[in-house]
Amino acid sequence: MAAGNRTEGRLMQIGEAAERVGLSIRTIRHYEDVGLIVPSARSDGGFRLYTEPDLDRLAVVKRMKPLGFTLDEMRDLLAVLDALDTAEGADRAALLDRLGMFHAAATARVGALRDQLATAEGFADTLRDRLHQHGGPPS
């Protein structure tokens, strides 16, 4: 098994990790294949084993996906978050600036999604009104 902080706590297999985070096993394996997530350990039988910090990383990636962040951006943010734990001085300030840029990008993307949702809701309302106007069943 791997050593260090990443293996602290209970280890779980990929099925439990997938269930806990709300991702498919296939998605988690894909994230491993592209280098986003690495299981903290492997069992004697070769099964992937995950820790709570691994689940935290998976949750970050899961939240970034609907906002349209690329795999490279996801990798970059995970690296920033990892490095912040031990960074000091100018390195820490640079990492905080980078984290601030991610925050600004996420906030802008959330705003764009809200606008899209408002447009979609307006369209659904228009269709409902047309349905009622022409004697269709109530929704």
PDB file of C-alpha atoms in Angstrom:
ATOM      1  CA  MET A   1       0.000   0.000   0.000  1.00  0.00           C
ATOM      2  CA  ALA A   2       1.009   3.603  -0.547  1.00  0.00           C
ATOM      3  CA  ALA A   3       2.384   5.482   2.415  1.00  0.00           C
ATOM      4  CA  GLY A   4       1.667   8.944   3.735  1.00  0.00           C
ATOM      5  CA  ASN A   5      -1.401  11.024   4.499  1.00  0.00           C
ATOM      6  CA  ARG A   6      -3.411   9.744   1.547  1.00  0.00           C
ATOM      7  CA  THR A   7      -3.846   6.318   3.157  1.00  0.00           C
ATOM      8  CA  GLU A   8      -4.988   7.524   6.561  1.00  0.00           C
ATOM      9  CA  GLY A   9      -8.390   6.222   7.548  1.00  0.00           C
ATOM     10  CA  ARG A  10     -10.495   3.460   6.121  1.00  0.00           C
ATOM     11  CA  LEU A  11      -9.830   2.142   2.640  1.00  0.00           C
ATOM     12  CA  MET A  12     -12.730   1.369   0.326  1.00  0.00           C
ATOM     13  CA  GLN A  13     -13.016  -0.343  -3.016  1.00  0.00           C
ATOM     14  CA  ILE A  14     -14.091   1.475  -6.159  1.00  0.00           C
ATOM     15  CA  GLY A  15     -17.746   0.409  -5.915  1.00  0.00           C
ATOM     16  CA  GLU A  16     -18.185   2.001  -2.507  1.00  0.00           C
ATOM     17  CA  ALA A  17     -16.214   5.077  -3.602  1.00  0.00           C
ATOM     18  CA  ALA A  18     -18.450   5.426  -6.661  1.00  0.00           C
ATOM     19  CA  GLU A  19     -21.598   5.114  -4.569  1.00  0.00           C
ATOM     20  CA  ARG A  20     -20.407   7.584  -1.941  1.00  0.00           C
ATOM     21  CA  VAL A  21     -19.414  10.255  -4.482  1.00  0.00           C
ATOM     22  CA  GLY A  22     -22.247   9.625  -6.921  1.00  0.00           C
ATOM     23  CA  LEU A  23     -20.096   8.724  -9.920  1.00  0.00           C
ATOM     24  CA  SER A  24     -20.021   5.551 -11.959  1.00  0.00           C
ATOM     25  CA  ILE A  25     -17.181   3.073 -11.612  1.00  0.00           C
ATOM     26  CA  ARG A  26     -16.471   3.645 -15.305  1.00  0.00           C
ATOM     27  CA  THR A  27     -16.119   7.404 -14.737  1.00  0.00           C
ATOM     28  CA  ILE A  28     -13.733   6.915 -11.823  1.00  0.00           C
ATOM     29  CA  ARG A  29     -11.618   4.529 -13.915  1.00  0.00           C
ATOM     30  CA  HIS A  30     -11.592   7.106 -16.724  1.00  0.00           C
ATOM     31  CA  TYR A  31     -10.429   9.805 -14.305  1.00  0.00           C
ATOM     32  CA  GLU A  32      -7.642   7.474 -13.235  1.00  0.00           C
ATOM     33  CA  ASP A  33      -6.708   6.741 -16.870  1.00  0.00           C
ATOM     34  CA  VAL A  34      -6.372  10.476 -17.624  1.00  0.00           C
ATOM     35  CA  GLY A  35      -4.378  11.116 -14.452  1.00  0.00           C
ATOM     36  CA  LEU A  36      -6.924  13.087 -12.425  1.00  0.00           C
ATOM     37  CA  ILE A  37      -7.390  10.636  -9.591  1.00  0.00           C
ATOM     38  CA  VAL A  38      -5.025   7.961  -8.362  1.00  0.00           C
ATOM     39  CA  PRO A  39      -6.245   5.441  -5.808  1.00  0.00           C
ATOM     40  CA  SER A  40      -4.267   5.624  -2.585  1.00  0.00           C
ATOM     41  CA  ALA A  41      -3.559   1.909  -2.578  1.00  0.00           C
ATOM     42  CA  ARG A  42      -4.203  -1.452  -4.166  1.00  0.00           C
ATOM     43  CA  SER A  43      -5.351  -4.569  -2.375  1.00  0.00           C
ATOM     44  CA  ASP A  44      -3.319  -7.776  -2.517  1.00  0.00           C
ATOM     45  CA  GLY A  45      -5.670  -8.808  -5.326  1.00  0.00           C
ATOM     46  CA  GLY A  46      -5.002  -5.593  -7.264  1.00  0.00           C
ATOM     47  CA  PHE A  47      -8.287  -3.846  -6.461  1.00  0.00           C
ATOM     48  CA  ARG A  48      -8.208  -0.054  -6.312  1.00  0.00           C
ATOM     49  CA  LEU A  49      -8.552   1.273  -2.762  1.00  0.00           C
ATOM     50  CA  TYR A  50      -9.686   4.810  -1.980  1.00  0.00           C
ATOM     51  CA  THR A  51      -9.532   7.024   1.114  1.00  0.00           C
ATOM     52  CA  GLU A  52     -11.632   9.986   2.236  1.00  0.00           C
ATOM     53  CA  PRO A  53      -9.131  12.438   0.662  1.00  0.00           C
ATOM     54  CA  ASP A  54      -9.494  10.510  -2.618  1.00  0.00           C
ATOM     55  CA  LEU A  55     -13.263  10.948  -2.366  1.00  0.00           C
ATOM     56  CA  ASP A  56     -12.755  14.667  -1.730  1.00  0.00           C
ATOM     57  CA  ARG A  57     -10.731  14.891  -4.957  1.00  0.00           C
ATOM     58  CA  LEU A  58     -13.415  12.993  -6.860  1.00  0.00           C
ATOM     59  CA  ALA A  59     -16.034  15.394  -5.483  1.00  0.00           C
ATOM     60  CA  VAL A  60     -14.032  18.394  -6.749  1.00  0.00           C
ATOM     61  CA  VAL A  61     -13.849  16.878 -10.227  1.00  0.00           C
ATOM     62  CA  LYS A  62     -17.553  15.981 -10.145  1.00  0.00           C
ATOM     63  CA  ARG A  63     -18.447  19.598  -9.317  1.00  0.00           C
ATOM     64  CA  MET A  64     -16.194  21.012 -12.031  1.00  0.00           C
ATOM     65  CA  LYS A  65     -17.605  18.874 -14.842  1.00  0.00           C
ATOM     66  CA  PRO A  66     -21.040  20.522 -15.218  1.00  0.00           C
ATOM     67  CA  LEU A  67     -19.305  23.905 -15.269  1.00  0.00           C
ATOM     68  CA  GLY A  68     -17.402  22.893 -18.399  1.00  0.00           C
ATOM     69  CA  PHE A  69     -13.891  22.806 -16.960  1.00  0.00           C
ATOM     70  CA  THR A  70     -11.444  20.833 -19.078  1.00  0.00           C
ATOM     71  CA  LEU A  71      -9.441  17.872 -17.802  1.00  0.00           C
ATOM     72  CA  ASP A  72      -6.335  20.077 -17.797  1.00  0.00           C
ATOM     73  CA  GLU A  73      -8.134  22.701 -15.724  1.00  0.00           C
ATOM     74  CA  MET A  74      -9.299  20.007 -13.323  1.00  0.00           C
ATOM     75  CA  ARG A  75      -5.722  18.720 -13.004  1.00  0.00           C
ATOM     76  CA  ASP A  76      -4.476  22.257 -12.428  1.00  0.00           C
ATOM     77  CA  LEU A  77      -7.012  22.979  -9.687  1.00  0.00           C
ATOM     78  CA  LEU A  78      -6.291  19.677  -7.937  1.00  0.00           C
ATOM     79  CA  ALA A  79      -2.569  20.510  -8.019  1.00  0.00           C
ATOM     80  CA  VAL A  80      -3.270  23.951  -6.550  1.00  0.00           C
ATOM     81  CA  LEU A  81      -5.397  22.468  -3.769  1.00  0.00           C
ATOM     82  CA  ASP A  82      -2.747  19.840  -2.996  1.00  0.00           C
ATOM     83  CA  ALA A  83       0.083  22.381  -2.938  1.00  0.00           C
ATOM     84  CA  LEU A  84      -1.792  24.847  -0.707  1.00  0.00           C
ATOM     85  CA  ASP A  85      -1.566  22.409   2.193  1.00  0.00           C
ATOM     86  CA  THR A  86       2.179  22.957   2.543  1.00  0.00           C
ATOM     87  CA  ALA A  87       2.995  26.110   0.563  1.00  0.00           C
ATOM     88  CA  GLU A  88       4.456  29.181   2.240  1.00  0.00           C
ATOM     89  CA  GLY A  89       5.349  32.744   1.345  1.00  0.00           C
ATOM     90  CA  ALA A  90       5.361  33.750  -2.311  1.00  0.00           C
ATOM     91  CA  ASP A  91       4.442  30.235  -3.440  1.00  0.00           C
ATOM     92  CA  ARG A  92       1.353  30.302  -1.247  1.00  0.00           C
ATOM     93  CA  ALA A  93       0.372  33.747  -2.541  1.00  0.00           C
ATOM     94  CA  ALA A  94       0.694  32.547  -6.149  1.00  0.00           C
ATOM     95  CA  LEU A  95      -1.421  29.493  -5.387  1.00  0.00           C
ATOM     96  CA  LEU A  96      -4.076  31.641  -3.724  1.00  0.00           C
ATOM     97  CA  ASP A  97      -4.130  33.887  -6.806  1.00  0.00           C
ATOM     98  CA  ARG A  98      -4.598  30.805  -8.984  1.00  0.00           C
ATOM     99  CA  LEU A  99      -7.373  29.544  -6.700  1.00  0.00           C
ATOM    100  CA  GLY A 100      -8.999  32.977  -6.947  1.00  0.00           C
ATOM    101  CA  MET A 101      -8.964  32.694 -10.746  1.00  0.00           C
ATOM    102  CA  PHE A 102     -10.710  29.332 -10.511  1.00  0.00           C
ATOM    103  CA  HIS A 103     -13.273  30.844  -8.162  1.00  0.00           C
ATOM    104  CA  ALA A 104     -13.942  33.704 -10.569  1.00  0.00           C
ATOM    105  CA  ALA A 105     -14.268  31.294 -13.510  1.00  0.00           C
ATOM    106  CA  ALA A 106     -16.636  29.021 -11.563  1.00  0.00           C
ATOM    107  CA  THR A 107     -18.759  31.996 -10.485  1.00  0.00           C
ATOM    108  CA  ALA A 108     -19.008  33.247 -14.081  1.00  0.00           C
ATOM    109  CA  ARG A 109     -19.965  29.794 -15.332  1.00  0.00           C
ATOM    110  CA  VAL A 110     -22.631  29.437 -12.634  1.00  0.00           C
ATOM    111  CA  GLY A 111     -24.070  32.785 -13.780  1.00  0.00           C
ATOM    112  CA  ALA A 112     -24.153  31.571 -17.380  1.00  0.00           C
ATOM    113  CA  LEU A 113     -25.935  28.387 -16.296  1.00  0.00           C
ATOM    114  CA  ARG A 114     -28.495  30.455 -14.372  1.00  0.00           C
ATOM    115  CA  ASP A 115     -29.139  32.477 -17.529  1.00  0.00           C
ATOM    116  CA  GLN A 116     -29.572  29.288 -19.554  1.00  0.00           C
ATOM    117  CA  LEU A 117     -31.942  27.894 -16.931  1.00  0.00           C
ATOM    118  CA  ALA A 118     -34.026  31.083 -16.979  1.00  0.00           C
ATOM    119  CA  THR A 119     -34.270  30.850 -20.772  1.00  0.00           C
ATOM    120  CA  ALA A 120     -35.259  27.175 -20.591  1.00  0.00           C
ATOM    121  CA  GLU A 121     -37.870  27.861 -17.917  1.00  0.00           C
ATOM    122  CA  GLY A 122     -39.297  30.693 -20.022  1.00  0.00           C
ATOM    123  CA  PHE A 123     -39.559  28.341 -22.989  1.00  0.00           C
ATOM    124  CA  ALA A 124     -41.297  25.664 -20.897  1.00  0.00           C
ATOM    125  CA  ASP A 125     -43.715  28.314 -19.578  1.00  0.00           C
ATOM    126  CA  THR A 126     -44.476  29.436 -23.143  1.00  0.00           C
ATOM    127  CA  LEU A 127     -45.237  25.864 -24.184  1.00  0.00           C
ATOM    128  CA  ARG A 128     -47.450  25.363 -21.126  1.00  0.00           C
ATOM    129  CA  ASP A 129     -49.364  28.560 -21.971  1.00  0.00           C
ATOM    130  CA  ARG A 130     -49.813  27.415 -25.580  1.00  0.00           C
ATOM    131  CA  LEU A 131     -50.995  24.025 -24.395  1.00  0.00           C
ATOM    132  CA  HIS A 132     -53.604  25.637 -22.133  1.00  0.00           C
ATOM    133  CA  GLN A 133     -54.581  28.125 -24.852  1.00  0.00           C
ATOM    134  CA  HIS A 134     -55.466  25.261 -27.173  1.00  0.00           C
ATOM    135  CA  GLY A 135     -57.345  23.200 -24.600  1.00  0.00           C
ATOM    136  CA  GLY A 136     -54.579  20.775 -23.757  1.00  0.00           C
ATOM    137  CA  PRO A 137     -54.405  18.978 -20.444  1.00  0.00           C
ATOM    138  CA  PRO A 138     -53.123  20.948 -17.438  1.00  0.00           C
ATOM    139  CA  SER A 139     -49.514  20.334 -16.518  1.00  0.00           C
TER     140      SER A 139
END
